[in-house]
GROMACS .gro file of C-alpha atoms in nm:
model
  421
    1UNK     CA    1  -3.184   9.822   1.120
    2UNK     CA    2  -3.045   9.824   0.778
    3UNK     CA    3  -3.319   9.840   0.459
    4UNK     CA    4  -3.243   9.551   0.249
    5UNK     CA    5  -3.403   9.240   0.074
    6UNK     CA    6  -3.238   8.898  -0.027
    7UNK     CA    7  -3.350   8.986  -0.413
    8UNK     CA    8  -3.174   9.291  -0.362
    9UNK     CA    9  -2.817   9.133  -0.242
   10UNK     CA   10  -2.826   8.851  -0.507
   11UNK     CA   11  -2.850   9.100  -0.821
   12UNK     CA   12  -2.577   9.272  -0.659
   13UNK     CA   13  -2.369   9.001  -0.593
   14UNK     CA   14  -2.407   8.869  -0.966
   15UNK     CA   15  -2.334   9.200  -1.072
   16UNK     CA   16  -1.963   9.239  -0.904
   17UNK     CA   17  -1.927   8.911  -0.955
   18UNK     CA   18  -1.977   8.942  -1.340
   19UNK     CA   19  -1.750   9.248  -1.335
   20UNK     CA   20  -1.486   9.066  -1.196
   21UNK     CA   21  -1.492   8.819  -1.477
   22UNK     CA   22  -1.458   9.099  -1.686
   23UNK     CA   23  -1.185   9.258  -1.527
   24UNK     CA   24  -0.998   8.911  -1.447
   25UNK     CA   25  -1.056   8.861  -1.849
   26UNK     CA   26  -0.916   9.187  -1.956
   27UNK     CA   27  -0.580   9.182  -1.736
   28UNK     CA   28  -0.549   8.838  -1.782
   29UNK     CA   29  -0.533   8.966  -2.216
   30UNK     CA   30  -0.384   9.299  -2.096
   31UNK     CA   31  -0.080   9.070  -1.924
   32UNK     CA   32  -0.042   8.804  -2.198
   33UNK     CA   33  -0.111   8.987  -2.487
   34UNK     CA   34  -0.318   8.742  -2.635
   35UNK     CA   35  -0.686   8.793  -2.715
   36UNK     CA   36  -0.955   8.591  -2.496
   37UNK     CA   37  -1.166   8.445  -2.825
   38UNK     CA   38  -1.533   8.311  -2.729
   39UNK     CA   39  -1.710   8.091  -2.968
   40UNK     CA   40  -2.056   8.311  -2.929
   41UNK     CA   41  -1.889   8.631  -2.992
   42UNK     CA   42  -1.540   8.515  -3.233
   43UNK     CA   43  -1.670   8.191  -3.438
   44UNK     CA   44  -1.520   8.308  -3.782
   45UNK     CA   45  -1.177   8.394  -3.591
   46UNK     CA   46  -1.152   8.101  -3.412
   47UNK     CA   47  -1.244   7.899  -3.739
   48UNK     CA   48  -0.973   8.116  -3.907
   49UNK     CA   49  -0.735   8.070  -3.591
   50UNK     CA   50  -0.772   7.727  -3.626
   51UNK     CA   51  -0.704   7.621  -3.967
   52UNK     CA   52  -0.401   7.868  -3.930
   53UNK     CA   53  -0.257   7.653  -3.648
   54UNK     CA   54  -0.314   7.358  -3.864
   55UNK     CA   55  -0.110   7.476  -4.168
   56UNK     CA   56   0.183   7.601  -3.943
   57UNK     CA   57   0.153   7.238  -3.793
   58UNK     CA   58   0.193   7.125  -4.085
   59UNK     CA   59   0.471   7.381  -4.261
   60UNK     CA   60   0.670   7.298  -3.986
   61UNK     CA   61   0.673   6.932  -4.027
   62UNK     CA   62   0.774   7.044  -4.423
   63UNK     CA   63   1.057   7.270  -4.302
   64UNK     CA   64   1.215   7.009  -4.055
   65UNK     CA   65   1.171   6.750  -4.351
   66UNK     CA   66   1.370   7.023  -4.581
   67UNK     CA   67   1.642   7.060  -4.340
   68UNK     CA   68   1.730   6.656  -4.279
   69UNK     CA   69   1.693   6.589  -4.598
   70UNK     CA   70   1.961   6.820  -4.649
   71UNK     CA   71   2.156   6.697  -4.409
   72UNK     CA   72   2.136   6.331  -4.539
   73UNK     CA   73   2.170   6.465  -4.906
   74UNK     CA   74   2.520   6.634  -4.807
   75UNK     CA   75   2.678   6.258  -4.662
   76UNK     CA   76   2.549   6.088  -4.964
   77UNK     CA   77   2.741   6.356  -5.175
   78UNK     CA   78   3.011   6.235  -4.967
   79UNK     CA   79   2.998   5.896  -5.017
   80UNK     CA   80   2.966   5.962  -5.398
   81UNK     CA   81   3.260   6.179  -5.403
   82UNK     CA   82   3.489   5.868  -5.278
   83UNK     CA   83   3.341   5.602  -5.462
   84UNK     CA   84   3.454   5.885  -5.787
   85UNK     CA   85   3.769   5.856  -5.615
   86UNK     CA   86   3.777   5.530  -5.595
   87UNK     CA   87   3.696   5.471  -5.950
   88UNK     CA   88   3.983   5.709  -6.052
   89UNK     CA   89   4.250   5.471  -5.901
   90UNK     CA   90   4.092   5.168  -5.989
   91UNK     CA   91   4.122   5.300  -6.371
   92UNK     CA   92   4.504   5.433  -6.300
   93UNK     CA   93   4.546   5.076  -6.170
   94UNK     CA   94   4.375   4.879  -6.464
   95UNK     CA   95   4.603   5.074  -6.723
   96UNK     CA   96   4.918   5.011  -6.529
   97UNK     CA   97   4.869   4.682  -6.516
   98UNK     CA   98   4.755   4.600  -6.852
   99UNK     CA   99   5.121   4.556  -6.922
  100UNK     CA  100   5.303   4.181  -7.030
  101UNK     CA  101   5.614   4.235  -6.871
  102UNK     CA  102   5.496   4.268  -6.510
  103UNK     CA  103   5.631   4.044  -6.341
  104UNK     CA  104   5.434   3.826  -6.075
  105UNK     CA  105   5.552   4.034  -5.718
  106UNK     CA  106   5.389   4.365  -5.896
  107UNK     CA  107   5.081   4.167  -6.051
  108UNK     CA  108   5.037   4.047  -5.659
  109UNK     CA  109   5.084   4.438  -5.566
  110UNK     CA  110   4.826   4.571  -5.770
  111UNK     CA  111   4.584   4.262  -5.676
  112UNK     CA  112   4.632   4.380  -5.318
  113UNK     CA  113   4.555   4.710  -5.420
  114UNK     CA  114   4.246   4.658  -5.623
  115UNK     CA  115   4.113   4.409  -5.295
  116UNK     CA  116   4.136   4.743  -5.120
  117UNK     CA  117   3.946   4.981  -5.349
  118UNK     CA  118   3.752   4.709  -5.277
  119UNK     CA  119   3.698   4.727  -4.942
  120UNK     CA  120   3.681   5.102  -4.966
  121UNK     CA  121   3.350   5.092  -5.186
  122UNK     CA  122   3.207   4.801  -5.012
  123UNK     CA  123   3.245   5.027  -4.715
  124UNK     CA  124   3.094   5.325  -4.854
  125UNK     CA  125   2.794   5.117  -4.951
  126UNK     CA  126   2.713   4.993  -4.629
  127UNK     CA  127   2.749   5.331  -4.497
  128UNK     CA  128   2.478   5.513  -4.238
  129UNK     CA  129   2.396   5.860  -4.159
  130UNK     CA  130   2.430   6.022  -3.823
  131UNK     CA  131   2.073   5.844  -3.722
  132UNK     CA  132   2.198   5.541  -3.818
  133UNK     CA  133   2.019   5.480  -4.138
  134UNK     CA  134   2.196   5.322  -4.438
  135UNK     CA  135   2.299   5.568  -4.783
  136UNK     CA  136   2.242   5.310  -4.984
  137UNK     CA  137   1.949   5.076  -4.820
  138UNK     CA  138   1.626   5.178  -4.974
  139UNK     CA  139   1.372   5.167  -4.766
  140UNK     CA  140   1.479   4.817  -4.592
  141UNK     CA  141   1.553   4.820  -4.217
  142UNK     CA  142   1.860   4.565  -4.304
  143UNK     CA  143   2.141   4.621  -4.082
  144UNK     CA  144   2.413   4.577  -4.354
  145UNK     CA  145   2.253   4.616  -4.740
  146UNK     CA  146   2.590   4.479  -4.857
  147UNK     CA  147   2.741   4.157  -4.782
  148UNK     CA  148   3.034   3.976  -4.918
  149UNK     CA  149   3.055   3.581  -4.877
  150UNK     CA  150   3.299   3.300  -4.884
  151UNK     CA  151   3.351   3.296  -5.259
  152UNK     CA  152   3.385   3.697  -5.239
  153UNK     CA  153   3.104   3.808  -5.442
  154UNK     CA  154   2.894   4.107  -5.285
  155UNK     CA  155   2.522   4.067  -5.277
  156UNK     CA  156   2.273   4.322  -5.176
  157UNK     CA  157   1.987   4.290  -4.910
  158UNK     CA  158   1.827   4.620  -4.930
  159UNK     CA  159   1.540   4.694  -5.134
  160UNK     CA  160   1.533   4.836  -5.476
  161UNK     CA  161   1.314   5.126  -5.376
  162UNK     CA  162   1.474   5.465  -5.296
  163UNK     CA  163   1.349   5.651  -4.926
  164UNK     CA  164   1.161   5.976  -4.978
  165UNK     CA  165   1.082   6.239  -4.755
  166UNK     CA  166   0.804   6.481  -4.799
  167UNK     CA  167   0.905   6.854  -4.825
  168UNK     CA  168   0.593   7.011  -4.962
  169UNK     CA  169   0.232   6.907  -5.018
  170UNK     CA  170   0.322   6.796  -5.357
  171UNK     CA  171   0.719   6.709  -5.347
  172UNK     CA  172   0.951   6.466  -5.181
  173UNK     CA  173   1.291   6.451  -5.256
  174UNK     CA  174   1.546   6.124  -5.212
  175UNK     CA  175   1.667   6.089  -4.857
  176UNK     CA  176   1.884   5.788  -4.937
  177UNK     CA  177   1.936   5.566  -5.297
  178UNK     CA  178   1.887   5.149  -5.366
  179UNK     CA  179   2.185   5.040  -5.351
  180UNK     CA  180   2.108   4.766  -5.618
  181UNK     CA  181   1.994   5.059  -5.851
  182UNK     CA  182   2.405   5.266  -5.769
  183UNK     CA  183   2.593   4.949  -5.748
  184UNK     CA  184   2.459   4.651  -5.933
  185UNK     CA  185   2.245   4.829  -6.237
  186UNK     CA  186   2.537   4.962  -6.432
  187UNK     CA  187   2.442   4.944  -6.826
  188UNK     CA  188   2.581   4.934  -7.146
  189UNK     CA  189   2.580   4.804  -7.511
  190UNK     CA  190   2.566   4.455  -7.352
  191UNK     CA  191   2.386   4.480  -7.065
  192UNK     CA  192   2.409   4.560  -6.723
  193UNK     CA  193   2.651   4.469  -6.464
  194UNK     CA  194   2.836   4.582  -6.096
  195UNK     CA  195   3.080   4.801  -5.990
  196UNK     CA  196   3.212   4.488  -5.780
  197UNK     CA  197   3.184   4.260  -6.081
  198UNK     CA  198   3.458   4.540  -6.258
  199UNK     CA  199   3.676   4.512  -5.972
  200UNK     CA  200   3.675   4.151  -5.980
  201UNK     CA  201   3.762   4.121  -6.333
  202UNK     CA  202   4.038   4.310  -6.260
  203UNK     CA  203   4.139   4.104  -5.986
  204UNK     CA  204   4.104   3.792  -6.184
  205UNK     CA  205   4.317   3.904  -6.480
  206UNK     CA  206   4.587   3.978  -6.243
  207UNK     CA  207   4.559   3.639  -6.119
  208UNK     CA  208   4.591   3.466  -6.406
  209UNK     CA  209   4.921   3.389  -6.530
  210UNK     CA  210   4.997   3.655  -6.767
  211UNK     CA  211   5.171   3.380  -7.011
  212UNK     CA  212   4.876   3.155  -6.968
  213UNK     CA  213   4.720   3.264  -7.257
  214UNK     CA  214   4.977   3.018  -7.495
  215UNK     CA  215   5.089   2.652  -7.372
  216UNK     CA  216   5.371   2.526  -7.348
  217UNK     CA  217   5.493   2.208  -7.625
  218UNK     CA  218   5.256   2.006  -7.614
  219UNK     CA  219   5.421   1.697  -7.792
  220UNK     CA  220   5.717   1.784  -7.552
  221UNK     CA  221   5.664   1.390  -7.459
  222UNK     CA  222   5.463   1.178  -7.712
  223UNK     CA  223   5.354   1.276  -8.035
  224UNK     CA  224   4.995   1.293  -7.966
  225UNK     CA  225   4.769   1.518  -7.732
  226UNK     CA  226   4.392   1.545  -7.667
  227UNK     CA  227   4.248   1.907  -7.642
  228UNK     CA  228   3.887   2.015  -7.491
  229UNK     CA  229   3.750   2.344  -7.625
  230UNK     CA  230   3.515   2.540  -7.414
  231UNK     CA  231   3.153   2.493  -7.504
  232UNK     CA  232   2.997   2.737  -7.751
  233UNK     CA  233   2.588   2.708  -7.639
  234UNK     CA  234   2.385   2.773  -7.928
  235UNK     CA  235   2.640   2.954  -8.146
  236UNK     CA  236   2.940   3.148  -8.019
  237UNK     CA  237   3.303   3.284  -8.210
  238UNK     CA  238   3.619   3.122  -8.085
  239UNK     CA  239   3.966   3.236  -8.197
  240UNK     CA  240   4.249   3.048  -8.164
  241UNK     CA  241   4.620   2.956  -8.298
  242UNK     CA  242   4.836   2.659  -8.338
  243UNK     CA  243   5.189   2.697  -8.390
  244UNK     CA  244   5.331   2.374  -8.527
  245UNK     CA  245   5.687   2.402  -8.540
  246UNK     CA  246   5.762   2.713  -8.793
  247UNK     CA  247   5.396   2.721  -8.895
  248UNK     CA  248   5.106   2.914  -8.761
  249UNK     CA  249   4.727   2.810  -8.827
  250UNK     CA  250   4.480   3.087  -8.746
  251UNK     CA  251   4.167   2.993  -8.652
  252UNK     CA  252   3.825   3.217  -8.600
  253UNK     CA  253   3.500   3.135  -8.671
  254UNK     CA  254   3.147   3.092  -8.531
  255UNK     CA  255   3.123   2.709  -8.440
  256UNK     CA  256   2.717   2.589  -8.339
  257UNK     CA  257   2.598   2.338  -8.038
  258UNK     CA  258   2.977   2.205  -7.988
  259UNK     CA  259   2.992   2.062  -8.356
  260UNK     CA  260   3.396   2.133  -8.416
  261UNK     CA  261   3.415   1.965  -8.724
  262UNK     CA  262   3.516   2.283  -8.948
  263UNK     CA  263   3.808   2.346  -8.748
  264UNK     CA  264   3.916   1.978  -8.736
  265UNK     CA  265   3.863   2.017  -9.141
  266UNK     CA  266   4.074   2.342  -9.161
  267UNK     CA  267   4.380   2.156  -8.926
  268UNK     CA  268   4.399   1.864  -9.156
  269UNK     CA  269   4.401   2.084  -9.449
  270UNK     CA  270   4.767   2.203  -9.319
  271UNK     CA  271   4.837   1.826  -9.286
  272UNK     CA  272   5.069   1.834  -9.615
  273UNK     CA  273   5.252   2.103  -9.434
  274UNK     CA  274   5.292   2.042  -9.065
  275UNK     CA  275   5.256   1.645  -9.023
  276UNK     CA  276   4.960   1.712  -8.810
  277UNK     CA  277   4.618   1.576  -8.843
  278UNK     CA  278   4.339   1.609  -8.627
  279UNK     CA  279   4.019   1.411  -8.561
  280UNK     CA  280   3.696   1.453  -8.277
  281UNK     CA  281   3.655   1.220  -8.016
  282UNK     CA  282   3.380   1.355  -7.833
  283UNK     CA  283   3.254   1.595  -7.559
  284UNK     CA  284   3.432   1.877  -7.717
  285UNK     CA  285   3.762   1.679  -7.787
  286UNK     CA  286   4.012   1.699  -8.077
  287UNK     CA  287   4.318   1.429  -8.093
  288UNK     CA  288   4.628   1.584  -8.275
  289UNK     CA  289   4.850   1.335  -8.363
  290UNK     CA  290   5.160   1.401  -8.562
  291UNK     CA  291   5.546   1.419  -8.630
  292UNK     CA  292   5.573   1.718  -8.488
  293UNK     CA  293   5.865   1.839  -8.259
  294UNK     CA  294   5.683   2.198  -8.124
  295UNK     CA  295   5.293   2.275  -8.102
  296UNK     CA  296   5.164   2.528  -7.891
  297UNK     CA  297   4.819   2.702  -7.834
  298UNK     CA  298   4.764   3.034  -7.838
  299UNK     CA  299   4.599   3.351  -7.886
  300UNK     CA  300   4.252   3.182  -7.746
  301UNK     CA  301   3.986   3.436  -7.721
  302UNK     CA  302   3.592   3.337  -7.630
  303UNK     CA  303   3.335   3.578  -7.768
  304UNK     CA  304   3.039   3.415  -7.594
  305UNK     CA  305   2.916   3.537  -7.297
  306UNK     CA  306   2.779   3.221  -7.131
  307UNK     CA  307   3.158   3.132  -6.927
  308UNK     CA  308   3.318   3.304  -6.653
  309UNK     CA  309   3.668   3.199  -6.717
  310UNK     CA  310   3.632   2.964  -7.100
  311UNK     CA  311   3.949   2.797  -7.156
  312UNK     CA  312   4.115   2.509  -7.361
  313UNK     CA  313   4.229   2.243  -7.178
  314UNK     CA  314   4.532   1.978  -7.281
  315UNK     CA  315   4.440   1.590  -7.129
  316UNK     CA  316   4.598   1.324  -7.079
  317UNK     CA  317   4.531   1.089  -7.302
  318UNK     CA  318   4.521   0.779  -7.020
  319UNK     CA  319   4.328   0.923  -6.751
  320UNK     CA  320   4.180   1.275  -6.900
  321UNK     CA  321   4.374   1.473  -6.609
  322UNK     CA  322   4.436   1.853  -6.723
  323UNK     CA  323   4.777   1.899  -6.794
  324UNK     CA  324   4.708   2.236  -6.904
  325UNK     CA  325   4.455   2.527  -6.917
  326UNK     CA  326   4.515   2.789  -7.210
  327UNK     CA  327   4.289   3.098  -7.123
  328UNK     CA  328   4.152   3.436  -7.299
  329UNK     CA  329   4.427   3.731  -7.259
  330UNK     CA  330   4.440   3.782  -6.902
  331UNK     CA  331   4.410   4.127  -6.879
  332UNK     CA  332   4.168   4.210  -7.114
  333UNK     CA  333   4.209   4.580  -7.054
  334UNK     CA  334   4.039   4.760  -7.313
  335UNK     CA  335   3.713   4.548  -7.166
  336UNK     CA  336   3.757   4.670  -6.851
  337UNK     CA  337   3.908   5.019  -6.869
  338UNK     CA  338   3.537   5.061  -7.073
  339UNK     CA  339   3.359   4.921  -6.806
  340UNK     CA  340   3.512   5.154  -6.537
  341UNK     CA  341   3.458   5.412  -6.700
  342UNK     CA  342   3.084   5.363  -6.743
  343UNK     CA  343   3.077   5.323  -6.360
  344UNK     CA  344   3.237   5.642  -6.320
  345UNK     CA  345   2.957   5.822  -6.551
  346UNK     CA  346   2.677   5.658  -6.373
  347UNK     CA  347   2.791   5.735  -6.034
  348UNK     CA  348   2.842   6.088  -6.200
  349UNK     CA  349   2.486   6.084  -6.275
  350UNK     CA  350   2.384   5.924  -5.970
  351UNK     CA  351   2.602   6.268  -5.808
  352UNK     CA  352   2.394   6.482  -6.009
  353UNK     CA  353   2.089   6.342  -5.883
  354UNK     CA  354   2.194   6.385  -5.546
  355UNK     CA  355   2.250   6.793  -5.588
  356UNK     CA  356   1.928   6.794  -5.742
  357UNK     CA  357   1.723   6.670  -5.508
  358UNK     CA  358   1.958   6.892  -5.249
  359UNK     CA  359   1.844   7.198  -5.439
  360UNK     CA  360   1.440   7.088  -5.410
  361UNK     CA  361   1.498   7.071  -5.080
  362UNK     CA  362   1.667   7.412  -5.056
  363UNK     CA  363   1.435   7.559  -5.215
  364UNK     CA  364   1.124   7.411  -5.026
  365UNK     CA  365   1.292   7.536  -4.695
  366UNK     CA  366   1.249   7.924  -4.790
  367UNK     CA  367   0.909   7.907  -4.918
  368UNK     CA  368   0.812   7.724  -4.636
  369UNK     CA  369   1.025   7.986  -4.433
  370UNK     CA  370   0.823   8.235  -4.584
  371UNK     CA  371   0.509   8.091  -4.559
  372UNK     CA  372   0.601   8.047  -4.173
  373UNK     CA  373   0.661   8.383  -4.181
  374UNK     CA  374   0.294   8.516  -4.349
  375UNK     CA  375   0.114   8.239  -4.123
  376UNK     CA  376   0.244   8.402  -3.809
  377UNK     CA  377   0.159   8.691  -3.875
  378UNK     CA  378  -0.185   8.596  -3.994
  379UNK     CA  379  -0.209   8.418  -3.657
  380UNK     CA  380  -0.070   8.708  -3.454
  381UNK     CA  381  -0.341   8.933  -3.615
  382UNK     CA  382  -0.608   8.729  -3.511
  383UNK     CA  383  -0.478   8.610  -3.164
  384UNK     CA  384  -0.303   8.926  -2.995
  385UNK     CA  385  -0.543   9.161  -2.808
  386UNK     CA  386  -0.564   9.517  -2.868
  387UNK     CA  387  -0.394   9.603  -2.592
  388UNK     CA  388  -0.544   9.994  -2.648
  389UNK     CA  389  -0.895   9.873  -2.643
  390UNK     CA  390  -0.860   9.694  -2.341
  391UNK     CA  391  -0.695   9.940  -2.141
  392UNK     CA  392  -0.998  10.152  -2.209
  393UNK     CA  393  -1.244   9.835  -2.126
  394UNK     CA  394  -1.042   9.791  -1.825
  395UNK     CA  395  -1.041  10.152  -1.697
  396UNK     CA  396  -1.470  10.149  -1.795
  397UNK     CA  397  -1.511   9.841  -1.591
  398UNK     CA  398  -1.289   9.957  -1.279
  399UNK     CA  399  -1.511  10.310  -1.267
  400UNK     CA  400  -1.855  10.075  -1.291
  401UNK     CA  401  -1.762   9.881  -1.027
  402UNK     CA  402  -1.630  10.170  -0.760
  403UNK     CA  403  -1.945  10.348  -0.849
  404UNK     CA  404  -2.173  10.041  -0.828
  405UNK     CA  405  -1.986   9.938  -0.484
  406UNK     CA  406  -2.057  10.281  -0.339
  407UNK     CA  407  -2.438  10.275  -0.442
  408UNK     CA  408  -2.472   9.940  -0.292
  409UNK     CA  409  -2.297  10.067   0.073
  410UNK     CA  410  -2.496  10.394  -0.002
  411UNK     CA  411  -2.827  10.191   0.020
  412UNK     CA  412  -2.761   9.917   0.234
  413UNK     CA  413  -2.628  10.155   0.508
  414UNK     CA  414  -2.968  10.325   0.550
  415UNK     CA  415  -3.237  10.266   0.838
  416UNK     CA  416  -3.602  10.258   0.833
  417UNK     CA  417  -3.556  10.588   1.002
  418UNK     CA  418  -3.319  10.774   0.791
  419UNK     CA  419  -3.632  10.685   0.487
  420UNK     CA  420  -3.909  10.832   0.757
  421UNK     CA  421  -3.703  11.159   0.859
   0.00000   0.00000   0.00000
């Protein structure tokens, strides 16, 4: 009969049973690496451990930011480098064409051509990233920021606010532009304007009959004509000449709320010399009456800024039908060559903005590369075990328990007489 007691088995069994732990515990750390932390005996490394995790949470999400951004920064540099493009032809095409003796087949070619460039920007504004997301949307969700309609003119959808990305606690850089702020805020000494608003102008003065800006005779058939000037608002310069047989009359003067009566003066003060007088019949209408065998119109130039397309119209004197329309220079090259050229420097700038924020974003990527680097380590120093240390634990622990497990057989094996004898 064996010498034992229940108390006697139960401290035993909680003592093997807490080595165990311990040795599971230490090979478990021995065979991972990492250190088993216990909130009674590690509370300031876990704290530490834990606000570590959090910031390399968080320096990741940075980094990854840093790196699309990037990405999205190099297809809008892209997309600015052919709208440049695109803004170089359009100017070789304005000064080739700002030329009188063109004749109508190449004024048609290089309409055709500018409708391209055209296309090509609207194109490159309603372009997306590899995600889908539009360069040039803001932050709207709109499918297409850029839409042209029936009459031709391109509107925008998108908003006017620019998509940022965080790439440090206290930076974001662009991901994308507004499109209204790259396309349709162009500015200079007279306001601002769009880069499709150039083109069109260009297209326009192409359209219009280069020799439209003099008339033909108009007492080619009676002796009298009625003529309707464009309306001046408030105040506006008009310029103008009438070339009455071998005389010219140059006209150009600031005229106020339609009232035409200085220029109908400064005709009939020619009267003795041309046989032409001229009187107002209304809404913007003189009546030249004369005996006059050539007058023509010409020369007309509107320096308001009120009319898309201000002309001066010859009526017919029985029904008020326009027999003709006598419009500004057609071309109007200088105007436009200007205004190309300011879209070129603002897309410039708009370029530079785009390698700027690229190089924020650059930079933001190694420091929080580095600080990747000095959080891992700060992590590793607090989370992997000492694998030295725990060999030696391990080795303790392994000797306790033989010697504990042969003490326990030791004592349990014994009889009642093996403690008599």
């Amino acid at each position: 009969m064996s010498v034992s007691t229940t108390r006697f088995f139960d401290n035993n069994s909680t003592l093997f049973s807490k080595i165990n732990d311990e040795l599971k515990s230490l090979q478990g750390q021995v065979g991972t690496g990492k250190a088993e932390l216990k909130l009674s005996e590690n509370i300031t490394d876990i704290s530490k451990l834990s606000a570590a995790e959090e910031k390399k949470s968080e320096t990741s999400q940075f980094l990854g930011n840093s790196k699309r951004v990037q990405s999205d920064l190099e297809f809008l540099d892209v997309a600015f480098d052919r709208l440049q493009n695109s803004l170089v032809r359009l100017q070789e095409l304005a000064v080739e064409s700002a030329n009188d003796t063109l004749l109508a087949e190449e004024r048609q070619r290089f309409v055709q051509e500018a409708q391209m460039i055209k296309s090509e920007i609207l194109d490159v504004a309603n372009q997306k990233d590899t995600f889908g997301n539009n360069l040039f949307g803001g932050v709207s969700g709109v499918e297409t920021p850029f839409e042209i309609n029936s009459d031709g003119k391109v509107n925008y959808l998108g908003s006017s606010l620019a998509k940022e990305v965080q790439v440090t606690e206290a930076l974001a850089v662009k991901q994308n532009f507004s499109g209204f702020d790259v396309f349709n805020n162009i500015k200079n000494e007279n306001g601002s304007f769009s880069v499709f608003e150039v083109v069109d102008d260009l297209i326009s003065s192409l359209e219009i009959d280069l020799n439209s800006n003099i008339s033909s005779n108009i007492f080619k058939t009676s002796t009298s004509a009625v003529i309707k000037l464009p309306s001046t608002g408030p105040e506006s310069r008009m310029a103008l000449s009438l070339n009455i047989d071998a005389i010219r009359i140059d006209i150009d003067d600031v005229f106020y709320g339609n009232d035409f009566s200085e220029l109908v003066d400064k005709i009939n003060s020619y009267t003795a010399e041309t046989g032409l007088t001229a009187s107002l019949v209304g809404d913007n209408q003189i009546l030249l009456e004369g005996d006059v065998n050539t007058l023509t119109v010409s020369d007309f130039t509107h320096y308001g800024d009120d009319l898309e397309q201000p002309s001066i119209e010859v009526l017919s004197e029985k029904d008020g039908t326009v027999l003709q329309s006598i419009s500004e220079d057609a071309l109007m090259s200088s105007n436009i060559t200007e205004k190309i050229t300011d879209v070129f420097e603002h897309l410039s700038s708009k370029r530079a903005e785009v390698s700027a924020n690229s190089r924020r974003a650059q930079d933001s990527e190694m420091a929080m590369q580095d600080l990747m680097i000095t959080l891992e380590e700060d992590i590793s120093e607090i989370s992997d075990a000492d694998l030295a240390s725990l060999i030696t634990q391990l080795e303790f622990l392994m000797t306790q328990k033989d010697a504990a497990q042969a003490t326990f057989t030791r004592i349990t094996g014994k009889t009642l007489f093996d403690l008599i004898g």
